[in-house]
Amino acid sequence: MDIIINILKGILDILISFTGDLGIAIVILTLVIKICLLPLSLKQKKSIEKQQQAPMEIEKIKAKYKNNSRELDKRLQEYSKESMKNLSGCLGMFIQLPIIYALFNVFSNLNISSGSILIPWVSSLGLHDNYFIVPIIYVLTMLAPNLISYIPYFNVKGKAALNKANMISTIFIGLMFTMKTPVALGLYFISSSLFSLIEEIGYRIYSKNKVAA
């Protein structure tokens, strides 16, 4: 883990010297990491999508072979094996965890005394946002990937909108993470969430066009 932390810290130092702004450097580093992890993230989305469709596919198999129990068992076993392969795609999430933890560690241990052009109302990125603008932006970016389900064009089959309980818990967690944490971490969270939003929109457009084709 220390190796990953040192690599990320070195890259961040280079970005700071290049941009002259810690906030911009944090955003760029976060986006670079997210882009590197994009193949795993997309594979995970495809696996989750197939798992969501599993009950429907099983019902189709049962309806098709309802009069042939032997063939039904065979088809269900085959589909079960295929589902297990799809489930392996979700393991990409666990591969991302060490990198995410390392990023969090790097930003948490920064010796910060300067502000950023991105957050002009805060004098130092080592302070928390007394105006709560950063926490509010972060909560909105967290909710956005699910809220786009309410837009008809992005309401892809199998993509459920965020229910009230999940919405409340998302707001609570988002505020808890950013209200009293350094703004530097808030920038990391917001950048990561915005990338996830763009990724989700892109994936839904891809899925919609794929179904239409």
mmCIF file of C-alpha atoms in Angstrom:
data_model
loop_
_atom_site.group_PDB
_atom_site.id
_atom_site.type_symbol
_atom_site.label_atom_id
_atom_site.label_comp_id
_atom_site.label_asym_id
_atom_site.label_seq_id
_atom_site.Cartn_x
_atom_site.Cartn_y
_atom_site.Cartn_z
ATOM 1 C CA MET A 1 0.000 0.000 0.000
ATOM 2 C CA ASP A 2 2.871 2.376 0.806
ATOM 3 C CA ILE A 3 4.178 1.937 -2.747
ATOM 4 C CA ILE A 4 0.845 3.062 -4.243
ATOM 5 C CA ILE A 5 0.668 6.016 -1.837
ATOM 6 C CA ASN A 6 4.210 7.131 -2.695
ATOM 7 C CA ILE A 7 3.527 6.868 -6.449
ATOM 8 C CA LEU A 8 0.345 8.925 -6.177
ATOM 9 C CA LYS A 9 2.088 11.469 -3.943
ATOM 10 C CA GLY A 10 4.882 11.799 -6.525
ATOM 11 C CA ILE A 11 2.407 12.309 -9.364
ATOM 12 C CA LEU A 12 0.513 14.903 -7.321
ATOM 13 C CA ASP A 13 3.750 16.816 -6.613
ATOM 14 C CA ILE A 14 4.498 16.908 -10.358
ATOM 15 C CA LEU A 15 0.981 18.147 -11.130
ATOM 16 C CA ILE A 16 1.243 20.858 -8.465
ATOM 17 C CA SER A 17 4.537 22.106 -9.894
ATOM 18 C CA PHE A 18 3.024 22.041 -13.395
ATOM 19 C CA THR A 19 -0.320 23.729 -12.615
ATOM 20 C CA GLY A 20 0.693 25.871 -9.668
ATOM 21 C CA ASP A 21 -2.687 25.124 -8.075
ATOM 22 C CA LEU A 22 -3.278 22.293 -5.607
ATOM 23 C CA GLY A 23 -7.004 22.145 -6.349
ATOM 24 C CA ILE A 24 -6.491 21.716 -10.088
ATOM 25 C CA ALA A 25 -3.754 19.137 -9.407
ATOM 26 C CA ILE A 26 -6.157 17.114 -7.229
ATOM 27 C CA VAL A 27 -8.843 17.175 -9.930
ATOM 28 C CA ILE A 28 -6.400 16.078 -12.646
ATOM 29 C CA LEU A 29 -4.959 13.259 -10.514
ATOM 30 C CA THR A 30 -8.445 12.014 -9.633
ATOM 31 C CA LEU A 31 -9.506 12.017 -13.291
ATOM 32 C CA VAL A 32 -6.323 10.193 -14.364
ATOM 33 C CA ILE A 33 -6.976 7.462 -11.787
ATOM 34 C CA LYS A 34 -10.645 7.180 -12.786
ATOM 35 C CA ILE A 35 -9.727 6.888 -16.465
ATOM 36 C CA CYS A 36 -7.211 4.130 -15.659
ATOM 37 C CA LEU A 37 -9.915 2.264 -13.719
ATOM 38 C CA LEU A 38 -12.569 2.848 -16.402
ATOM 39 C CA PRO A 39 -12.291 -0.635 -18.030
ATOM 40 C CA LEU A 40 -12.900 -2.297 -14.650
ATOM 41 C CA SER A 41 -15.781 0.045 -13.898
ATOM 42 C CA LEU A 42 -17.487 -0.660 -17.243
ATOM 43 C CA LYS A 43 -17.032 -4.403 -16.779
ATOM 44 C CA GLN A 44 -18.639 -4.068 -13.367
ATOM 45 C CA LYS A 45 -21.610 -2.178 -14.831
ATOM 46 C CA LYS A 46 -22.154 -4.871 -17.459
ATOM 47 C CA SER A 47 -22.019 -7.597 -14.793
ATOM 48 C CA ILE A 48 -24.545 -5.805 -12.578
ATOM 49 C CA GLU A 49 -26.823 -5.220 -15.570
ATOM 50 C CA LYS A 50 -26.783 -8.921 -16.453
ATOM 51 C CA GLN A 51 -27.471 -9.888 -12.838
ATOM 52 C CA GLN A 52 -30.477 -7.550 -12.796
ATOM 53 C CA GLN A 53 -31.818 -9.291 -15.891
ATOM 54 C CA ALA A 54 -31.290 -12.775 -14.417
ATOM 55 C CA PRO A 55 -34.837 -13.309 -12.997
ATOM 56 C CA MET A 56 -36.401 -12.398 -16.348
ATOM 57 C CA GLU A 57 -34.064 -14.733 -18.259
ATOM 58 C CA ILE A 58 -34.760 -17.598 -15.859
ATOM 59 C CA GLU A 59 -38.508 -17.145 -16.325
ATOM 60 C CA LYS A 60 -38.035 -17.267 -20.106
ATOM 61 C CA ILE A 61 -36.101 -20.527 -19.820
ATOM 62 C CA LYS A 62 -38.768 -22.035 -17.553
ATOM 63 C CA ALA A 63 -41.547 -21.016 -19.933
ATOM 64 C CA LYS A 64 -39.701 -22.359 -22.971
ATOM 65 C CA TYR A 65 -38.865 -25.775 -21.477
ATOM 66 C CA LYS A 66 -41.761 -26.230 -19.065
ATOM 67 C CA ASN A 67 -42.708 -29.513 -20.721
ATOM 68 C CA ASN A 68 -39.166 -30.900 -20.789
ATOM 69 C CA SER A 69 -37.756 -31.136 -17.274
ATOM 70 C CA ARG A 70 -34.431 -32.645 -18.358
ATOM 71 C CA GLU A 71 -33.742 -29.879 -20.863
ATOM 72 C CA LEU A 72 -34.969 -27.312 -18.355
ATOM 73 C CA ASP A 73 -32.453 -28.473 -15.738
ATOM 74 C CA LYS A 74 -29.695 -28.445 -18.323
ATOM 75 C CA ARG A 75 -30.497 -24.907 -19.477
ATOM 76 C CA LEU A 76 -30.780 -23.600 -15.911
ATOM 77 C CA GLN A 77 -27.402 -25.094 -15.024
ATOM 78 C CA GLU A 78 -25.834 -23.497 -18.089
ATOM 79 C CA TYR A 79 -27.349 -20.139 -17.242
ATOM 80 C CA SER A 80 -26.182 -20.480 -13.635
ATOM 81 C CA LYS A 81 -22.596 -21.051 -14.784
ATOM 82 C CA GLU A 82 -22.829 -18.057 -17.113
ATOM 83 C CA SER A 83 -24.173 -15.924 -14.267
ATOM 84 C CA MET A 84 -21.211 -16.870 -12.090
ATOM 85 C CA LYS A 85 -18.861 -15.684 -14.836
ATOM 86 C CA ASN A 86 -20.739 -12.397 -15.021
ATOM 87 C CA LEU A 87 -20.542 -12.034 -11.258
ATOM 88 C CA SER A 88 -16.743 -12.124 -11.463
ATOM 89 C CA GLY A 89 -16.913 -8.767 -13.236
ATOM 90 C CA CYS A 90 -18.056 -7.193 -9.968
ATOM 91 C CA LEU A 91 -14.695 -8.079 -8.436
ATOM 92 C CA GLY A 92 -13.298 -5.044 -10.245
ATOM 93 C CA MET A 93 -14.824 -2.925 -7.483
ATOM 94 C CA PHE A 94 -12.578 -4.588 -4.897
ATOM 95 C CA ILE A 95 -9.499 -4.078 -7.078
ATOM 96 C CA GLN A 96 -10.237 -0.345 -7.036
ATOM 97 C CA LEU A 97 -10.414 -0.133 -3.233
ATOM 98 C CA PRO A 98 -6.622 -0.046 -2.537
ATOM 99 C CA ILE A 99 -6.161 2.795 -5.033
ATOM 100 C CA ILE A 100 -9.124 4.730 -3.638
ATOM 101 C CA TYR A 101 -7.781 4.236 -0.101
ATOM 102 C CA ALA A 102 -4.313 5.381 -1.228
ATOM 103 C CA LEU A 103 -5.776 8.541 -2.793
ATOM 104 C CA PHE A 104 -7.707 9.272 0.383
ATOM 105 C CA ASN A 105 -4.513 8.776 2.407
ATOM 106 C CA VAL A 106 -2.503 11.108 0.150
ATOM 107 C CA PHE A 107 -5.079 13.911 0.341
ATOM 108 C CA SER A 108 -5.575 13.449 4.089
ATOM 109 C CA ASN A 109 -1.865 13.879 4.845
ATOM 110 C CA LEU A 110 -1.138 16.848 2.601
ATOM 111 C CA ASN A 111 0.523 19.816 4.284
ATOM 112 C CA ILE A 112 -1.929 22.409 2.963
ATOM 113 C CA SER A 113 -1.674 26.142 3.516
ATOM 114 C CA SER A 114 -2.893 27.507 0.180
ATOM 115 C CA GLY A 115 -6.236 27.897 -1.504
ATOM 116 C CA SER A 116 -7.338 27.171 -5.058
ATOM 117 C CA ILE A 117 -8.917 29.081 -7.897
ATOM 118 C CA LEU A 118 -11.568 26.324 -7.932
ATOM 119 C CA ILE A 119 -12.700 27.141 -4.369
ATOM 120 C CA PRO A 120 -12.076 30.905 -4.071
ATOM 121 C CA TRP A 121 -14.221 31.327 -0.942
ATOM 122 C CA VAL A 122 -11.897 29.114 1.154
ATOM 123 C CA SER A 123 -8.455 30.483 2.076
ATOM 124 C CA SER A 124 -6.840 27.053 2.486
ATOM 125 C CA LEU A 125 -7.731 23.617 1.104
ATOM 126 C CA GLY A 126 -6.741 22.237 4.493
ATOM 127 C CA LEU A 127 -9.806 23.889 6.058
ATOM 128 C CA HIS A 128 -13.415 22.771 5.856
ATOM 129 C CA ASP A 129 -16.003 24.817 3.987
ATOM 130 C CA ASN A 130 -17.886 26.984 6.463
ATOM 131 C CA TYR A 131 -20.380 27.916 3.752
ATOM 132 C CA PHE A 132 -21.144 24.212 3.120
ATOM 133 C CA ILE A 133 -20.987 24.781 -0.648
ATOM 134 C CA VAL A 134 -18.553 21.890 -1.200
ATOM 135 C CA PRO A 135 -20.697 19.394 0.798
ATOM 136 C CA ILE A 136 -23.843 20.441 -1.097
ATOM 137 C CA ILE A 137 -22.127 20.092 -4.481
ATOM 138 C CA TYR A 138 -20.805 16.680 -3.472
ATOM 139 C CA VAL A 139 -24.243 15.444 -2.383
ATOM 140 C CA LEU A 140 -25.758 16.601 -5.688
ATOM 141 C CA THR A 141 -23.047 14.843 -7.700
ATOM 142 C CA MET A 142 -23.594 11.673 -5.657
ATOM 143 C CA LEU A 143 -27.336 11.718 -6.319
ATOM 144 C CA ALA A 144 -27.089 12.695 -9.988
ATOM 145 C CA PRO A 145 -26.274 9.234 -11.495
ATOM 146 C CA ASN A 146 -29.510 7.881 -10.015
ATOM 147 C CA LEU A 147 -31.618 10.987 -10.556
ATOM 148 C CA ILE A 148 -31.016 10.853 -14.302
ATOM 149 C CA SER A 149 -33.334 7.824 -14.309
ATOM 150 C CA TYR A 150 -36.160 10.363 -14.083
ATOM 151 C CA ILE A 151 -35.141 11.707 -17.487
ATOM 152 C CA PRO A 152 -37.032 9.514 -19.995
ATOM 153 C CA TYR A 153 -34.127 9.255 -22.437
ATOM 154 C CA PHE A 154 -31.773 7.895 -19.758
ATOM 155 C CA ASN A 155 -34.316 5.596 -18.129
ATOM 156 C CA VAL A 156 -32.715 2.387 -19.381
ATOM 157 C CA LYS A 157 -34.554 -0.817 -18.512
ATOM 158 C CA GLY A 158 -33.209 -2.337 -15.311
ATOM 159 C CA LYS A 159 -31.878 0.984 -14.002
ATOM 160 C CA ALA A 160 -34.019 1.847 -11.008
ATOM 161 C CA ALA A 161 -34.303 5.389 -9.744
ATOM 162 C CA LEU A 162 -33.094 6.230 -6.265
ATOM 163 C CA ASN A 163 -35.773 5.561 -3.644
ATOM 164 C CA LYS A 164 -36.407 7.918 -0.737
ATOM 165 C CA ALA A 165 -34.570 5.818 1.862
ATOM 166 C CA ASN A 166 -31.467 5.558 -0.315
ATOM 167 C CA MET A 167 -31.686 9.246 -1.136
ATOM 168 C CA ILE A 168 -31.731 10.209 2.540
ATOM 169 C CA SER A 169 -28.823 7.891 3.367
ATOM 170 C CA THR A 170 -26.835 9.233 0.387
ATOM 171 C CA ILE A 171 -27.377 12.821 1.544
ATOM 172 C CA PHE A 172 -26.402 11.924 5.120
ATOM 173 C CA ILE A 173 -23.233 10.079 4.077
ATOM 174 C CA GLY A 174 -22.234 12.813 1.625
ATOM 175 C CA LEU A 175 -22.605 15.542 4.247
ATOM 176 C CA MET A 176 -20.867 13.466 6.909
ATOM 177 C CA PHE A 177 -17.846 12.921 4.655
ATOM 178 C CA THR A 178 -17.407 16.556 3.630
ATOM 179 C CA MET A 179 -18.805 18.926 6.275
ATOM 180 C CA LYS A 180 -15.789 18.717 8.589
ATOM 181 C CA THR A 181 -13.138 17.328 6.254
ATOM 182 C CA PRO A 182 -10.525 19.429 4.411
ATOM 183 C CA VAL A 183 -11.750 20.997 1.170
ATOM 184 C CA ALA A 184 -8.943 19.090 -0.605
ATOM 185 C CA LEU A 185 -10.803 15.860 0.140
ATOM 186 C CA GLY A 186 -14.065 17.471 -0.929
ATOM 187 C CA LEU A 187 -12.522 18.280 -4.309
ATOM 188 C CA TYR A 188 -11.424 14.670 -4.649
ATOM 189 C CA PHE A 189 -14.930 13.410 -3.826
ATOM 190 C CA ILE A 190 -16.618 15.863 -6.213
ATOM 191 C CA SER A 191 -14.205 15.129 -9.075
ATOM 192 C CA SER A 192 -14.695 11.394 -8.626
ATOM 193 C CA SER A 193 -18.494 11.735 -8.505
ATOM 194 C CA LEU A 194 -18.612 13.974 -11.586
ATOM 195 C CA PHE A 195 -16.556 11.458 -13.549
ATOM 196 C CA SER A 196 -18.901 8.688 -12.384
ATOM 197 C CA LEU A 197 -21.866 10.766 -13.555
ATOM 198 C CA ILE A 198 -20.348 11.274 -17.012
ATOM 199 C CA GLU A 199 -19.460 7.578 -17.146
ATOM 200 C CA GLU A 200 -23.027 6.590 -16.196
ATOM 201 C CA ILE A 201 -24.554 8.886 -18.826
ATOM 202 C CA GLY A 202 -22.195 7.532 -21.472
ATOM 203 C CA TYR A 203 -22.954 3.942 -20.513
ATOM 204 C CA ARG A 204 -26.702 4.511 -20.610
ATOM 205 C CA ILE A 205 -26.474 6.124 -24.056
ATOM 206 C CA TYR A 206 -24.392 3.140 -25.206
ATOM 207 C CA SER A 207 -26.905 0.653 -23.736
ATOM 208 C CA LYS A 208 -29.851 2.477 -25.276
ATOM 209 C CA ASN A 209 -28.239 2.581 -28.734
ATOM 210 C CA LYS A 210 -27.257 -1.080 -28.399
ATOM 211 C CA VAL A 211 -30.866 -2.080 -27.681
ATOM 212 C CA ALA A 212 -32.133 0.100 -30.549
ATOM 213 C CA ALA A 213 -29.683 -1.553 -32.967
#
